[in-house]
Amino acid sequence: MAVMKVIEVLANSDKSWEDATKKAVKQASKSVKNIKSAFVQSQSVVVNDDDVSEFRVNLKITFEVK
């Protein structure tokens, strides 16, 4: 039987939500092993001078506890 754990992670990118998501998983994988999935809980942007300057994601990362 596999035991799973979920953590919440926030990340940002000046390119896209997808890039922010990839950065979050890559950074989390440095200290969390056996990541199985990531659920994007919310997305938001920062707007400066009528232009989107930053993409933000709030992720739930699921990993297997061994």
PDB file of N, CA and C in Angstrom:
ATOM      1  N   MET A   1       0.834  -1.177   0.000  1.00  0.00           N
ATOM      2  CA  MET A   1       0.000   0.000   0.000  1.00  0.00           C
ATOM      3  C   MET A   1       0.880   1.242   0.000  1.00  0.00           C
ATOM      4  N   ALA A   2       0.607   2.156  -0.898  1.00  0.00           N
ATOM      5  CA  ALA A   2       1.367   3.404  -0.987  1.00  0.00           C
ATOM      6  C   ALA A   2       0.737   4.465  -0.098  1.00  0.00           C
ATOM      7  N   VAL A   3       1.585   5.205   0.591  1.00  0.00           N
ATOM      8  CA  VAL A   3       1.134   6.317   1.410  1.00  0.00           C
ATOM      9  C   VAL A   3       1.534   7.598   0.691  1.00  0.00           C
ATOM     10  N   MET A   4       0.562   8.483   0.500  1.00  0.00           N
ATOM     11  CA  MET A   4       0.806   9.723  -0.219  1.00  0.00           C
ATOM     12  C   MET A   4       0.702  10.903   0.737  1.00  0.00           C
ATOM     13  N   LYS A   5       1.443  11.962   0.434  1.00  0.00           N
ATOM     14  CA  LYS A   5       1.397  13.189   1.211  1.00  0.00           C
ATOM     15  C   LYS A   5       1.250  14.351   0.239  1.00  0.00           C
ATOM     16  N   VAL A   6       0.595  15.421   0.689  1.00  0.00           N
ATOM     17  CA  VAL A   6       0.371  16.593  -0.155  1.00  0.00           C
ATOM     18  C   VAL A   6       0.958  17.820   0.532  1.00  0.00           C
ATOM     19  N   ILE A   7       1.683  18.619  -0.258  1.00  0.00           N
ATOM     20  CA  ILE A   7       2.188  19.895   0.237  1.00  0.00           C
ATOM     21  C   ILE A   7       1.686  21.003  -0.686  1.00  0.00           C
ATOM     22  N   GLU A   8       1.643  22.208  -0.178  1.00  0.00           N
ATOM     23  CA  GLU A   8       1.219  23.356  -0.977  1.00  0.00           C
ATOM     24  C   GLU A   8       2.444  24.197  -1.299  1.00  0.00           C
ATOM     25  N   VAL A   9       2.550  24.613  -2.574  1.00  0.00           N
ATOM     26  CA  VAL A   9       3.708  25.352  -3.052  1.00  0.00           C
ATOM     27  C   VAL A   9       3.232  26.545  -3.875  1.00  0.00           C
ATOM     28  N   LEU A  10       3.901  27.669  -3.721  1.00  0.00           N
ATOM     29  CA  LEU A  10       3.629  28.867  -4.521  1.00  0.00           C
ATOM     30  C   LEU A  10       4.831  29.129  -5.416  1.00  0.00           C
ATOM     31  N   ALA A  11       4.569  29.563  -6.653  1.00  0.00           N
ATOM     32  CA  ALA A  11       5.668  29.872  -7.573  1.00  0.00           C
ATOM     33  C   ALA A  11       5.241  30.979  -8.525  1.00  0.00           C
ATOM     34  N   ASN A  12       6.245  31.611  -9.138  1.00  0.00           N
ATOM     35  CA  ASN A  12       5.943  32.671 -10.097  1.00  0.00           C
ATOM     36  C   ASN A  12       6.883  32.587 -11.297  1.00  0.00           C
ATOM     37  N   SER A  13       6.479  33.274 -12.367  1.00  0.00           N
ATOM     38  CA  SER A  13       7.275  33.314 -13.590  1.00  0.00           C
ATOM     39  C   SER A  13       6.914  34.583 -14.354  1.00  0.00           C
ATOM     40  N   ASP A  14       7.861  35.123 -15.080  1.00  0.00           N
ATOM     41  CA  ASP A  14       7.546  36.273 -15.939  1.00  0.00           C
ATOM     42  C   ASP A  14       7.123  35.818 -17.334  1.00  0.00           C
ATOM     43  N   LYS A  15       7.089  34.480 -17.559  1.00  0.00           N
ATOM     44  CA  LYS A  15       6.746  33.942 -18.883  1.00  0.00           C
ATOM     45  C   LYS A  15       5.302  33.443 -18.982  1.00  0.00           C
ATOM     46  N   SER A  16       4.927  32.502 -18.066  1.00  0.00           N
ATOM     47  CA  SER A  16       3.607  31.862 -18.183  1.00  0.00           C
ATOM     48  C   SER A  16       3.269  31.090 -16.917  1.00  0.00           C
ATOM     49  N   TRP A  17       2.002  30.695 -16.810  1.00  0.00           N
ATOM     50  CA  TRP A  17       1.585  29.830 -15.706  1.00  0.00           C
ATOM     51  C   TRP A  17       2.264  28.473 -15.816  1.00  0.00           C
ATOM     52  N   GLU A  18       2.413  27.983 -17.045  1.00  0.00           N
ATOM     53  CA  GLU A  18       3.064  26.688 -17.251  1.00  0.00           C
ATOM     54  C   GLU A  18       4.511  26.728 -16.764  1.00  0.00           C
ATOM     55  N   ASP A  19       5.196  27.821 -17.060  1.00  0.00           N
ATOM     56  CA  ASP A  19       6.580  27.956 -16.618  1.00  0.00           C
ATOM     57  C   ASP A  19       6.652  28.029 -15.091  1.00  0.00           C
ATOM     58  N   ALA A  20       5.722  28.747 -14.476  1.00  0.00           N
ATOM     59  CA  ALA A  20       5.683  28.827 -13.010  1.00  0.00           C
ATOM     60  C   ALA A  20       5.444  27.444 -12.406  1.00  0.00           C
ATOM     61  N   THR A  21       4.570  26.663 -13.037  1.00  0.00           N
ATOM     62  CA  THR A  21       4.282  25.306 -12.555  1.00  0.00           C
ATOM     63  C   THR A  21       5.517  24.425 -12.653  1.00  0.00           C
ATOM     64  N   LYS A  22       6.202  24.479 -13.779  1.00  0.00           N
ATOM     65  CA  LYS A  22       7.424  23.683 -13.955  1.00  0.00           C
ATOM     66  C   LYS A  22       8.492  24.079 -12.945  1.00  0.00           C
ATOM     67  N   LYS A  23       8.632  25.385 -12.697  1.00  0.00           N
ATOM     68  CA  LYS A  23       9.607  25.854 -11.710  1.00  0.00           C
ATOM     69  C   LYS A  23       9.276  25.330 -10.316  1.00  0.00           C
ATOM     70  N   ALA A  24       7.992  25.338  -9.975  1.00  0.00           N
ATOM     71  CA  ALA A  24       7.571  24.872  -8.652  1.00  0.00           C
ATOM     72  C   ALA A  24       7.908  23.398  -8.462  1.00  0.00           C
ATOM     73  N   VAL A  25       7.595  22.577  -9.454  1.00  0.00           N
ATOM     74  CA  VAL A  25       7.863  21.137  -9.352  1.00  0.00           C
ATOM     75  C   VAL A  25       9.368  20.882  -9.309  1.00  0.00           C
ATOM     76  N   LYS A  26      10.117  21.584 -10.141  1.00  0.00           N
ATOM     77  CA  LYS A  26      11.574  21.393 -10.168  1.00  0.00           C
ATOM     78  C   LYS A  26      12.197  21.778  -8.829  1.00  0.00           C
ATOM     79  N   GLN A  27      11.771  22.896  -8.265  1.00  0.00           N
ATOM     80  CA  GLN A  27      12.323  23.338  -6.985  1.00  0.00           C
ATOM     81  C   GLN A  27      11.911  22.385  -5.864  1.00  0.00           C
ATOM     82  N   ALA A  28      10.645  21.969  -5.855  1.00  0.00           N
ATOM     83  CA  ALA A  28      10.169  21.049  -4.812  1.00  0.00           C
ATOM     84  C   ALA A  28      10.913  19.719  -4.874  1.00  0.00           C
ATOM     85  N   SER A  29      11.253  19.279  -6.077  1.00  0.00           N
ATOM     86  CA  SER A  29      11.919  17.981  -6.235  1.00  0.00           C
ATOM     87  C   SER A  29      13.332  17.968  -5.657  1.00  0.00           C
ATOM     88  N   LYS A  30      13.870  19.130  -5.340  1.00  0.00           N
ATOM     89  CA  LYS A  30      15.192  19.186  -4.713  1.00  0.00           C
ATOM     90  C   LYS A  30      15.156  18.678  -3.274  1.00  0.00           C
ATOM     91  N   SER A  31      13.992  18.825  -2.630  1.00  0.00           N
ATOM     92  CA  SER A  31      13.895  18.372  -1.238  1.00  0.00           C
ATOM     93  C   SER A  31      12.816  17.311  -1.018  1.00  0.00           C
ATOM     94  N   VAL A  32      11.938  17.124  -1.997  1.00  0.00           N
ATOM     95  CA  VAL A  32      10.865  16.137  -1.890  1.00  0.00           C
ATOM     96  C   VAL A  32      11.063  15.102  -2.988  1.00  0.00           C
ATOM     97  N   LYS A  33      11.140  13.847  -2.617  1.00  0.00           N
ATOM     98  CA  LYS A  33      11.337  12.779  -3.606  1.00  0.00           C
ATOM     99  C   LYS A  33      10.008  12.089  -3.908  1.00  0.00           C
ATOM    100  N   ASN A  34       9.967  11.366  -5.005  1.00  0.00           N
ATOM    101  CA  ASN A  34       8.803  10.563  -5.412  1.00  0.00           C
ATOM    102  C   ASN A  34       7.554  11.396  -5.694  1.00  0.00           C
ATOM    103  N   ILE A  35       7.724  12.571  -6.318  1.00  0.00           N
ATOM    104  CA  ILE A  35       6.564  13.394  -6.692  1.00  0.00           C
ATOM    105  C   ILE A  35       5.766  12.646  -7.750  1.00  0.00           C
ATOM    106  N   LYS A  36       4.468  12.551  -7.527  1.00  0.00           N
ATOM    107  CA  LYS A  36       3.582  11.814  -8.438  1.00  0.00           C
ATOM    108  C   LYS A  36       2.673  12.726  -9.251  1.00  0.00           C
ATOM    109  N   SER A  37       2.265  13.881  -8.684  1.00  0.00           N
ATOM    110  CA  SER A  37       1.367  14.768  -9.423  1.00  0.00           C
ATOM    111  C   SER A  37       1.399  16.166  -8.819  1.00  0.00           C
ATOM    112  N   ALA A  38       0.897  17.108  -9.605  1.00  0.00           N
ATOM    113  CA  ALA A  38       0.746  18.480  -9.138  1.00  0.00           C
ATOM    114  C   ALA A  38      -0.603  18.996  -9.616  1.00  0.00           C
ATOM    115  N   PHE A  39      -1.363  19.571  -8.693  1.00  0.00           N
ATOM    116  CA  PHE A  39      -2.682  20.116  -8.996  1.00  0.00           C
ATOM    117  C   PHE A  39      -2.603  21.631  -8.866  1.00  0.00           C
ATOM    118  N   VAL A  40      -2.911  22.341  -9.949  1.00  0.00           N
ATOM    119  CA  VAL A  40      -2.901  23.801  -9.903  1.00  0.00           C
ATOM    120  C   VAL A  40      -4.198  24.251  -9.232  1.00  0.00           C
ATOM    121  N   GLN A  41      -4.043  24.722  -8.005  1.00  0.00           N
ATOM    122  CA  GLN A  41      -5.202  25.125  -7.210  1.00  0.00           C
ATOM    123  C   GLN A  41      -5.711  26.498  -7.635  1.00  0.00           C
ATOM    124  N   SER A  42      -4.785  27.419  -7.929  1.00  0.00           N
ATOM    125  CA  SER A  42      -5.208  28.746  -8.379  1.00  0.00           C
ATOM    126  C   SER A  42      -4.111  29.383  -9.219  1.00  0.00           C
ATOM    127  N   GLN A  43      -4.533  30.333 -10.035  1.00  0.00           N
ATOM    128  CA  GLN A  43      -3.632  31.095 -10.886  1.00  0.00           C
ATOM    129  C   GLN A  43      -3.960  32.571 -10.709  1.00  0.00           C
ATOM    130  N   SER A  44      -2.936  33.410 -10.763  1.00  0.00           N
ATOM    131  CA  SER A  44      -3.161  34.849 -10.719  1.00  0.00           C
ATOM    132  C   SER A  44      -2.025  35.539 -11.463  1.00  0.00           C
ATOM    133  N   VAL A  45      -2.205  36.828 -11.698  1.00  0.00           N
ATOM    134  CA  VAL A  45      -1.174  37.612 -12.369  1.00  0.00           C
ATOM    135  C   VAL A  45      -0.960  38.920 -11.620  1.00  0.00           C
ATOM    136  N   VAL A  46       0.213  39.498 -11.842  1.00  0.00           N
ATOM    137  CA  VAL A  46       0.518  40.840 -11.359  1.00  0.00           C
ATOM    138  C   VAL A  46       0.481  41.747 -12.584  1.00  0.00           C
ATOM    139  N   VAL A  47      -0.193  42.879 -12.456  1.00  0.00           N
ATOM    140  CA  VAL A  47      -0.319  43.813 -13.568  1.00  0.00           C
ATOM    141  C   VAL A  47       0.415  45.107 -13.211  1.00  0.00           C
ATOM    142  N   ASN A  48       1.296  45.535 -14.106  1.00  0.00           N
ATOM    143  CA  ASN A  48       2.009  46.804 -13.971  1.00  0.00           C
ATOM    144  C   ASN A  48       1.841  47.594 -15.253  1.00  0.00           C
ATOM    145  N   ASP A  49       1.413  48.831 -15.135  1.00  0.00           N
ATOM    146  CA  ASP A  49       1.225  49.703 -16.311  1.00  0.00           C
ATOM    147  C   ASP A  49       0.377  49.034 -17.385  1.00  0.00           C
ATOM    148  N   ASP A  50      -0.742  48.461 -16.966  1.00  0.00           N
ATOM    149  CA  ASP A  50      -1.708  47.825 -17.877  1.00  0.00           C
ATOM    150  C   ASP A  50      -1.152  46.613 -18.624  1.00  0.00           C
ATOM    151  N   ASP A  51      -0.104  46.011 -18.095  1.00  0.00           N
ATOM    152  CA  ASP A  51       0.484  44.837 -18.744  1.00  0.00           C
ATOM    153  C   ASP A  51       0.767  43.773 -17.683  1.00  0.00           C
ATOM    154  N   VAL A  52       0.596  42.508 -18.054  1.00  0.00           N
ATOM    155  CA  VAL A  52       0.882  41.408 -17.139  1.00  0.00           C
ATOM    156  C   VAL A  52       2.398  41.294 -16.989  1.00  0.00           C
ATOM    157  N   SER A  53       2.870  41.402 -15.751  1.00  0.00           N
ATOM    158  CA  SER A  53       4.317  41.339 -15.520  1.00  0.00           C
ATOM    159  C   SER A  53       4.751  40.051 -14.834  1.00  0.00           C
ATOM    160  N   GLU A  54       3.799  39.334 -14.220  1.00  0.00           N
ATOM    161  CA  GLU A  54       4.165  38.112 -13.505  1.00  0.00           C
ATOM    162  C   GLU A  54       2.976  37.169 -13.429  1.00  0.00           C
ATOM    163  N   PHE A  55       3.256  35.879 -13.655  1.00  0.00           N
ATOM    164  CA  PHE A  55       2.255  34.820 -13.535  1.00  0.00           C
ATOM    165  C   PHE A  55       2.519  34.071 -12.236  1.00  0.00           C
ATOM    166  N   ARG A  56       1.464  33.804 -11.470  1.00  0.00           N
ATOM    167  CA  ARG A  56       1.619  33.108 -10.192  1.00  0.00           C
ATOM    168  C   ARG A  56       0.718  31.885 -10.136  1.00  0.00           C
ATOM    169  N   VAL A  57       1.229  30.813  -9.544  1.00  0.00           N
ATOM    170  CA  VAL A  57       0.432  29.600  -9.349  1.00  0.00           C
ATOM    171  C   VAL A  57       0.541  29.133  -7.902  1.00  0.00           C
ATOM    172  N   ASN A  58      -0.524  28.531  -7.450  1.00  0.00           N
ATOM    173  CA  ASN A  58      -0.577  27.884  -6.144  1.00  0.00           C
ATOM    174  C   ASN A  58      -0.842  26.411  -6.448  1.00  0.00           C
ATOM    175  N   LEU A  59       0.123  25.546  -6.103  1.00  0.00           N
ATOM    176  CA  LEU A  59       0.045  24.123  -6.447  1.00  0.00           C
ATOM    177  C   LEU A  59      -0.102  23.258  -5.211  1.00  0.00           C
ATOM    178  N   LYS A  60      -0.761  22.133  -5.400  1.00  0.00           N
ATOM    179  CA  LYS A  60      -0.734  21.053  -4.408  1.00  0.00           C
ATOM    180  C   LYS A  60       0.077  19.940  -5.050  1.00  0.00           C
ATOM    181  N   ILE A  61       1.203  19.614  -4.446  1.00  0.00           N
ATOM    182  CA  ILE A  61       2.095  18.580  -4.968  1.00  0.00           C
ATOM    183  C   ILE A  61       1.921  17.315  -4.143  1.00  0.00           C
ATOM    184  N   THR A  62       1.655  16.219  -4.833  1.00  0.00           N
ATOM    185  CA  THR A  62       1.462  14.925  -4.174  1.00  0.00           C
ATOM    186  C   THR A  62       2.695  14.072  -4.391  1.00  0.00           C
ATOM    187  N   PHE A  63       3.177  13.458  -3.291  1.00  0.00           N
ATOM    188  CA  PHE A  63       4.333  12.573  -3.396  1.00  0.00           C
ATOM    189  C   PHE A  63       4.145  11.356  -2.518  1.00  0.00           C
ATOM    190  N   GLU A  64       4.850  10.302  -2.914  1.00  0.00           N
ATOM    191  CA  GLU A  64       4.749   9.037  -2.178  1.00  0.00           C
ATOM    192  C   GLU A  64       5.739   9.020  -1.029  1.00  0.00           C
ATOM    193  N   VAL A  65       5.253   8.618   0.144  1.00  0.00           N
ATOM    194  CA  VAL A  65       6.092   8.479   1.324  1.00  0.00           C
ATOM    195  C   VAL A  65       6.544   7.030   1.399  1.00  0.00           C
ATOM    196  N   LYS A  66       7.838   6.798   1.450  1.00  0.00           N
ATOM    197  CA  LYS A  66       8.347   5.417   1.480  1.00  0.00           C
ATOM    198  C   LYS A  66       8.832   5.054   2.851  1.00  0.00           C
TER     199      LYS A  66
END
